[in-house]
Coordinates of C-alpha atoms in Angstrom, one line a residue:
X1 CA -175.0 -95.2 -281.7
X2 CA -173.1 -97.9 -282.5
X3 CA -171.6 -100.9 -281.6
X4 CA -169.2 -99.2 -279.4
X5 CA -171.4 -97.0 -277.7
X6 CA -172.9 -99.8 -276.5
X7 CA -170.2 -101.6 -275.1
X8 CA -169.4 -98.4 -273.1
X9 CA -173.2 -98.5 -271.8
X10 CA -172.7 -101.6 -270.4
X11 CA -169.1 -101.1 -269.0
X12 CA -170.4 -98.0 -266.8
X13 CA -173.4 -100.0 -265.7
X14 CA -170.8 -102.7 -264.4
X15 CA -168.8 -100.1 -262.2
X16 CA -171.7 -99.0 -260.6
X17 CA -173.3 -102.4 -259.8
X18 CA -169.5 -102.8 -258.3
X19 CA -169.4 -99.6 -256.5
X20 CA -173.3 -99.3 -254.6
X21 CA -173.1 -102.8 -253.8
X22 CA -172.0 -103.1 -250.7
X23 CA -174.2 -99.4 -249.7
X24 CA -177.1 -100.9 -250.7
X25 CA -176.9 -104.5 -249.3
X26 CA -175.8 -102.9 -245.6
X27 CA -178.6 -102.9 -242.9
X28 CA -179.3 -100.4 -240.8
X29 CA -177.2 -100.5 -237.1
X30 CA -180.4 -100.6 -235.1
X31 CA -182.1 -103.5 -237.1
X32 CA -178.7 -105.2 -237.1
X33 CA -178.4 -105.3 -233.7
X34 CA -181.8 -106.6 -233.3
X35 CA -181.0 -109.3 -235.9
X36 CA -177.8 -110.5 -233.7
X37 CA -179.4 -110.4 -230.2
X38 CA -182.6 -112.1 -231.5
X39 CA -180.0 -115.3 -233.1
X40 CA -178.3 -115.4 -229.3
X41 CA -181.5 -114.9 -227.0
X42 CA -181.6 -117.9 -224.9
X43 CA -184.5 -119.6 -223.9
X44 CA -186.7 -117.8 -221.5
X45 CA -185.8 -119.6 -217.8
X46 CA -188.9 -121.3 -215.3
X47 CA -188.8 -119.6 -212.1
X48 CA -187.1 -121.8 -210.0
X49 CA -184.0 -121.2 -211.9
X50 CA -184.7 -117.2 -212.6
X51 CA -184.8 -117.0 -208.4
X52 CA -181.3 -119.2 -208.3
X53 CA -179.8 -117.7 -210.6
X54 CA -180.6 -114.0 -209.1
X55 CA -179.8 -115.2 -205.5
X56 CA -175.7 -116.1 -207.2
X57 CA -175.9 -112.3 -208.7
X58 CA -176.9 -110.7 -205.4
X59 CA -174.9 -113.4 -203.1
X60 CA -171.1 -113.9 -204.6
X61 CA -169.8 -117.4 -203.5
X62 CA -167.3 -117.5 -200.9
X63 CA -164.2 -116.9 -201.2
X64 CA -165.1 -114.7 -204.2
X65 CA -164.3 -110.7 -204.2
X66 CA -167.3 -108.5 -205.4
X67 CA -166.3 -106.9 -208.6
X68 CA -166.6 -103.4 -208.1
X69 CA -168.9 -102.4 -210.8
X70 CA -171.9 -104.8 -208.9
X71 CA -174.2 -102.9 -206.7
X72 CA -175.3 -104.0 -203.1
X73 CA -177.8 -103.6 -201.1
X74 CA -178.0 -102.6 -197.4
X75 CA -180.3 -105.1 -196.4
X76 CA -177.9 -108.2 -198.3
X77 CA -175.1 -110.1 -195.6
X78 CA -172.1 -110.1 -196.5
X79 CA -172.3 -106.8 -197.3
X80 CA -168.4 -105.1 -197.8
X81 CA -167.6 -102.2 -195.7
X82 CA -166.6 -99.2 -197.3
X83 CA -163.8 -97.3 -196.6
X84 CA -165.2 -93.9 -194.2
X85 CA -164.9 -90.5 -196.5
X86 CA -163.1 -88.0 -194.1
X87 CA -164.7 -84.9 -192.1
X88 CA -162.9 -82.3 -194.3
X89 CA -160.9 -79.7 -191.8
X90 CA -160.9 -76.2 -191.8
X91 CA -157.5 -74.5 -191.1
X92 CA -158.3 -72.2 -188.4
X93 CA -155.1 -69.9 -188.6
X94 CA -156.7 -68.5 -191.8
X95 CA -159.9 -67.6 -189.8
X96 CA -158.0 -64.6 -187.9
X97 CA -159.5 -62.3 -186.1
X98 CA -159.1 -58.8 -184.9
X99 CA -156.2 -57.7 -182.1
X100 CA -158.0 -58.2 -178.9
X101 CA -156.6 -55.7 -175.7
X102 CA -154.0 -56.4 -173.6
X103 CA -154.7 -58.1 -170.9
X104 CA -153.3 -57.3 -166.7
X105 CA -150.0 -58.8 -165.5
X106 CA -149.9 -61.9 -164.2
X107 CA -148.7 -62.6 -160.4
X108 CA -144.8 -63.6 -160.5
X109 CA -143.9 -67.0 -160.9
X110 CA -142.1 -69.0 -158.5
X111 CA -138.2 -69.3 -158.3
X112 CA -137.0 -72.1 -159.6
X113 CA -133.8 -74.6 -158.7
X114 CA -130.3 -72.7 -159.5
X115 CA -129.1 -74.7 -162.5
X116 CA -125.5 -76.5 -162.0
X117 CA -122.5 -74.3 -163.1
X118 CA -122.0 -74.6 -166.9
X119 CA -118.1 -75.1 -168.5
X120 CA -115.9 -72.1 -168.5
X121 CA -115.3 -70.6 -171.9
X122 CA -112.6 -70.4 -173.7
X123 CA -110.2 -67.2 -173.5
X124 CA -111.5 -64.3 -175.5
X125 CA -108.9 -62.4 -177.9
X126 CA -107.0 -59.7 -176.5
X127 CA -108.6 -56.5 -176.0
X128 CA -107.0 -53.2 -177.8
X129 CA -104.7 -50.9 -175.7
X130 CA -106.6 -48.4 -173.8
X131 CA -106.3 -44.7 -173.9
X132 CA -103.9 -43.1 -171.3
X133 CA -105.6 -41.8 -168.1
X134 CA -105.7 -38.0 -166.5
X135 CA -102.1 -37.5 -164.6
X136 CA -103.2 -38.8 -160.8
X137 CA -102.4 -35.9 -157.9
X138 CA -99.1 -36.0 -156.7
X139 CA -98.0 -38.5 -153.9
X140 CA -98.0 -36.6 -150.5
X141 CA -96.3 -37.3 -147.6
X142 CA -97.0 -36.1 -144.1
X143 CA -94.5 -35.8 -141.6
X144 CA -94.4 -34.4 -138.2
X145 CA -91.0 -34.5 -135.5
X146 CA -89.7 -33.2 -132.7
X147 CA -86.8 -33.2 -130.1
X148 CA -86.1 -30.6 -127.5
X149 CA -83.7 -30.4 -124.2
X150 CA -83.6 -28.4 -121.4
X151 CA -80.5 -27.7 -119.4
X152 CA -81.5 -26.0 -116.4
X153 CA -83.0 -27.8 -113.1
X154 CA -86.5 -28.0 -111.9
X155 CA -87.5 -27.8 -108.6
X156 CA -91.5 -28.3 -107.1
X157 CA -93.9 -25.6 -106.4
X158 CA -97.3 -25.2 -104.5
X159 CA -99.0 -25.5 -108.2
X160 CA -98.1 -28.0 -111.4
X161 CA -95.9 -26.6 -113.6
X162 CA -95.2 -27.4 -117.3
X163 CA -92.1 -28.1 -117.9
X164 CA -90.8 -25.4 -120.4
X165 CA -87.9 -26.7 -122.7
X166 CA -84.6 -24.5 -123.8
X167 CA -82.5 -26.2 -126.5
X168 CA -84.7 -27.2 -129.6
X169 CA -83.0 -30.3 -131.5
X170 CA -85.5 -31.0 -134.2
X171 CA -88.7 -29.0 -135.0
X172 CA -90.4 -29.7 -137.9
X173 CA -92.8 -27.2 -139.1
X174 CA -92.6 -25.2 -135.8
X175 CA -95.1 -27.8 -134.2
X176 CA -93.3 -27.8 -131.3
X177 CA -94.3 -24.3 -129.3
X178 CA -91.0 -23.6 -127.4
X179 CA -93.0 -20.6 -125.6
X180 CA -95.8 -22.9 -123.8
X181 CA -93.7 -26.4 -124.1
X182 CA -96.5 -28.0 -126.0
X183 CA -96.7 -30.0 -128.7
X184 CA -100.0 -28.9 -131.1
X185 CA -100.8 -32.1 -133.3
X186 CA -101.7 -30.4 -137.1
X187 CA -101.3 -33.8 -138.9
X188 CA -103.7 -36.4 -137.3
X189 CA -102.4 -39.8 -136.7
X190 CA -100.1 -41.9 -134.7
X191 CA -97.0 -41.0 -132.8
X192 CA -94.5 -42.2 -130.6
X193 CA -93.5 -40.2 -127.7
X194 CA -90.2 -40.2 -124.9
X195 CA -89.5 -38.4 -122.1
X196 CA -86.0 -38.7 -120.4
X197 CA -84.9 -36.9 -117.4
X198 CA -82.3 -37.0 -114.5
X199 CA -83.5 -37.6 -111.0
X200 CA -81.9 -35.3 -107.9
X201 CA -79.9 -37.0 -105.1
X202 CA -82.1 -37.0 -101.7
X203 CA -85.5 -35.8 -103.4
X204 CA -88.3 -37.6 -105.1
X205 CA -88.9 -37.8 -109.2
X206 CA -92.6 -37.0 -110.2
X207 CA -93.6 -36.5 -113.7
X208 CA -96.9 -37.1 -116.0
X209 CA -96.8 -36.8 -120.1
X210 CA -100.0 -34.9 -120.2
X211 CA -102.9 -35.6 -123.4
X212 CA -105.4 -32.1 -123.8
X213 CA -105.1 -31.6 -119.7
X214 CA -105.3 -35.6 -119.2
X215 CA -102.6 -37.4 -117.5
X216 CA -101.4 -40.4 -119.7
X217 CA -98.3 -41.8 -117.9
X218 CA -96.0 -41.4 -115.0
X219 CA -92.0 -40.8 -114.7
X220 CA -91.8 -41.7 -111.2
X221 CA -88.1 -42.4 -109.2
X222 CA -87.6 -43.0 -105.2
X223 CA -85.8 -41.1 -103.2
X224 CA -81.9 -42.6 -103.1
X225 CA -78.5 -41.5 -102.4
X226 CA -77.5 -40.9 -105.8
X227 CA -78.8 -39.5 -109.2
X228 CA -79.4 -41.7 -111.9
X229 CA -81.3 -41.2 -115.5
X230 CA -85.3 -42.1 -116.0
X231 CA -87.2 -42.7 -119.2
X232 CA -90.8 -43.0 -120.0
X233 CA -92.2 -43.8 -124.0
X234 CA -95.9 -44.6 -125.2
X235 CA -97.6 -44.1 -128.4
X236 CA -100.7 -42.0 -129.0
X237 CA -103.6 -41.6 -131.8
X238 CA -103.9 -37.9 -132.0
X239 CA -106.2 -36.0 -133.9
X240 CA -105.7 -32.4 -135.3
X241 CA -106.0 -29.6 -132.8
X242 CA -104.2 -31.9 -129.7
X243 CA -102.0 -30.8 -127.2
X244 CA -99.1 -33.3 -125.7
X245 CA -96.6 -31.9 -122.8
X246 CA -94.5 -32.8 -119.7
X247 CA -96.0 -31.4 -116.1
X248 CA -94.1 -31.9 -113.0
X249 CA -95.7 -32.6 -110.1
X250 CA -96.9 -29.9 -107.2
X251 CA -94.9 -29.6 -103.8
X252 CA -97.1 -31.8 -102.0
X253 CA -93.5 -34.0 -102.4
X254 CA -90.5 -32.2 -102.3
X255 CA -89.3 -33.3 -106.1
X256 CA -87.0 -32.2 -108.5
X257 CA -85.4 -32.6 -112.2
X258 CA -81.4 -32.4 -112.4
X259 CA -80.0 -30.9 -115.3
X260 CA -77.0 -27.8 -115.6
X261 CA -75.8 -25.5 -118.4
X262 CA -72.7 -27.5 -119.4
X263 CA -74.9 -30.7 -120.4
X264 CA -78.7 -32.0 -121.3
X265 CA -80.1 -34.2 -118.9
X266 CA -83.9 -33.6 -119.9
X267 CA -85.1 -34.5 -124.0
X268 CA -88.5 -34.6 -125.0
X269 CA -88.9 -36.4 -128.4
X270 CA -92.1 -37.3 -130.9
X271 CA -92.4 -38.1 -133.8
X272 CA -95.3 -39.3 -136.4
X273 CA -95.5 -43.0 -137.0
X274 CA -98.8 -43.1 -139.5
X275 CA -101.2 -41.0 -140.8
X276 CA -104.4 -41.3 -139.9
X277 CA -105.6 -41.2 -143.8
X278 CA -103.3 -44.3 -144.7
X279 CA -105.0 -47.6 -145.0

């Protein structure tokens, strides 16, 4: 080799006295560690002070907050209360059972107080037109009249006599029977009746307006020099199937009705005034 092969001998042994220098000259950690806590160890403590000093580790001065890494034990004062941990709860809903049956009624409450009357709304919107209706039955009106005359006197029998009428005025619907002087009532309701006749000089006036064989009212004039005219009205609730008429007395008294053919002395008149359906 030569001169130069030597110097590059000696340049590679520099590099690697440079590069595994530091390798080599570390320790291991372990016996490092030892080294460092063996050059701080104190010197061991008697033990009156090892007892002090454990009494301030165990027994923080006051005023002092434990740190929260130190451990306590039960039996130390001063101990610090620690917060309770909570009784965890269980959510019953989620525990659901089956449908049980359905139980009986229950007896019915009492009534309670009426409440006070609450504000009146306001006015709902108009309603829509309504349909037309069926056509209603046709009005009706009921009538019932009649005025009839006679022109030929009366006089008394032994027996009453019904006084038959001669001249018919008015008679509407033929309720009037001319034949038996009677009026038949076919539309039931109210009416108004008159009787008006002309007394004889010297004799006695006796009359009755006469309800289904009843007598209802009197025509009744005195004996007395001269003749004059008598009237007798009423009003009577009839109902369908009555009879209405004029009856003269019986000869008991010697009475009489005047009347001739040139004139009308004696009218019997009725007429309906409301029927008995009307409100």
């Amino acid at each position: 080799m030569g001169s130069r092969g030597l110097g590059l001998v000696l340049v590679c042994c520099l590099l690697l006295t440079f590069a595994c220098g530091p390798v080599l000259g570390r320790m291991p950690p372990g016996q490092q560690e030892q080294q460092e806590q063996e050059g701080t160890r104190e010197p061991p403590l008697d033990p009156a002070e090892r007892t002090e000093e454990k009494h301030e580790k165990y027994n923080p001065k006051q005023g002092e907050e434990p740190t929260a890494s130190r451990c306590f034990r039960c039996c130390d004062p001063g101990t610090p209360v620690y917060q309770a941990i909570p009784v965890p709860q269980i959510n019953i809903t989620i525990l659901k059972g089956e449908k049980g049956d359905r139980g009986d009624r229950g007896l019915q409450g009492k009534y309670g107080k009426p409440g006070s009357v609450g504000a009146r709304g306001h006015v709902g919107p108009k309603g829509q037109k309504g349909s037309m209706g069926a056509p209603g039955d046709r009005c009706k009106n009921h009538y019932a009249a009649f005025s009839v005359g006679r022109k030929k006197p009366l006089h008394s029998n032994d027996y009453y006599q019904t006084v038959i009428f001669d001249t018919e005025f008015v008679n509407l619907y033929s309720h009037f029977n001319m034949f038996t002087g009677k009026f038949y009532c076919y539309v039931p309701g109210i009416y108004f009746f008159s009787l008006n006749v002309h007394t004889w000089n010297q004799k006695e006036t006796y009359l009755h307006i006469m309800k289904n064989g009843e007598e209802v009212v009197i025509l009744y004039a005195q004996v007395s020099d001269r003749s004059i005219m008598q009237s007798q009205s009423l009003m009577l609730e009839l109902q369908e199937q009555d009879e209405v008429w004029v009856r003269l007395f019986k000869g008991e008294r010697e009475n009489a009705i005047f009347s001739d053919e040139f004139d009308t002395y004696i009218t019997f008149s009725g007429y309906l005034v409301k029927h008995a359906a009307e409100p």
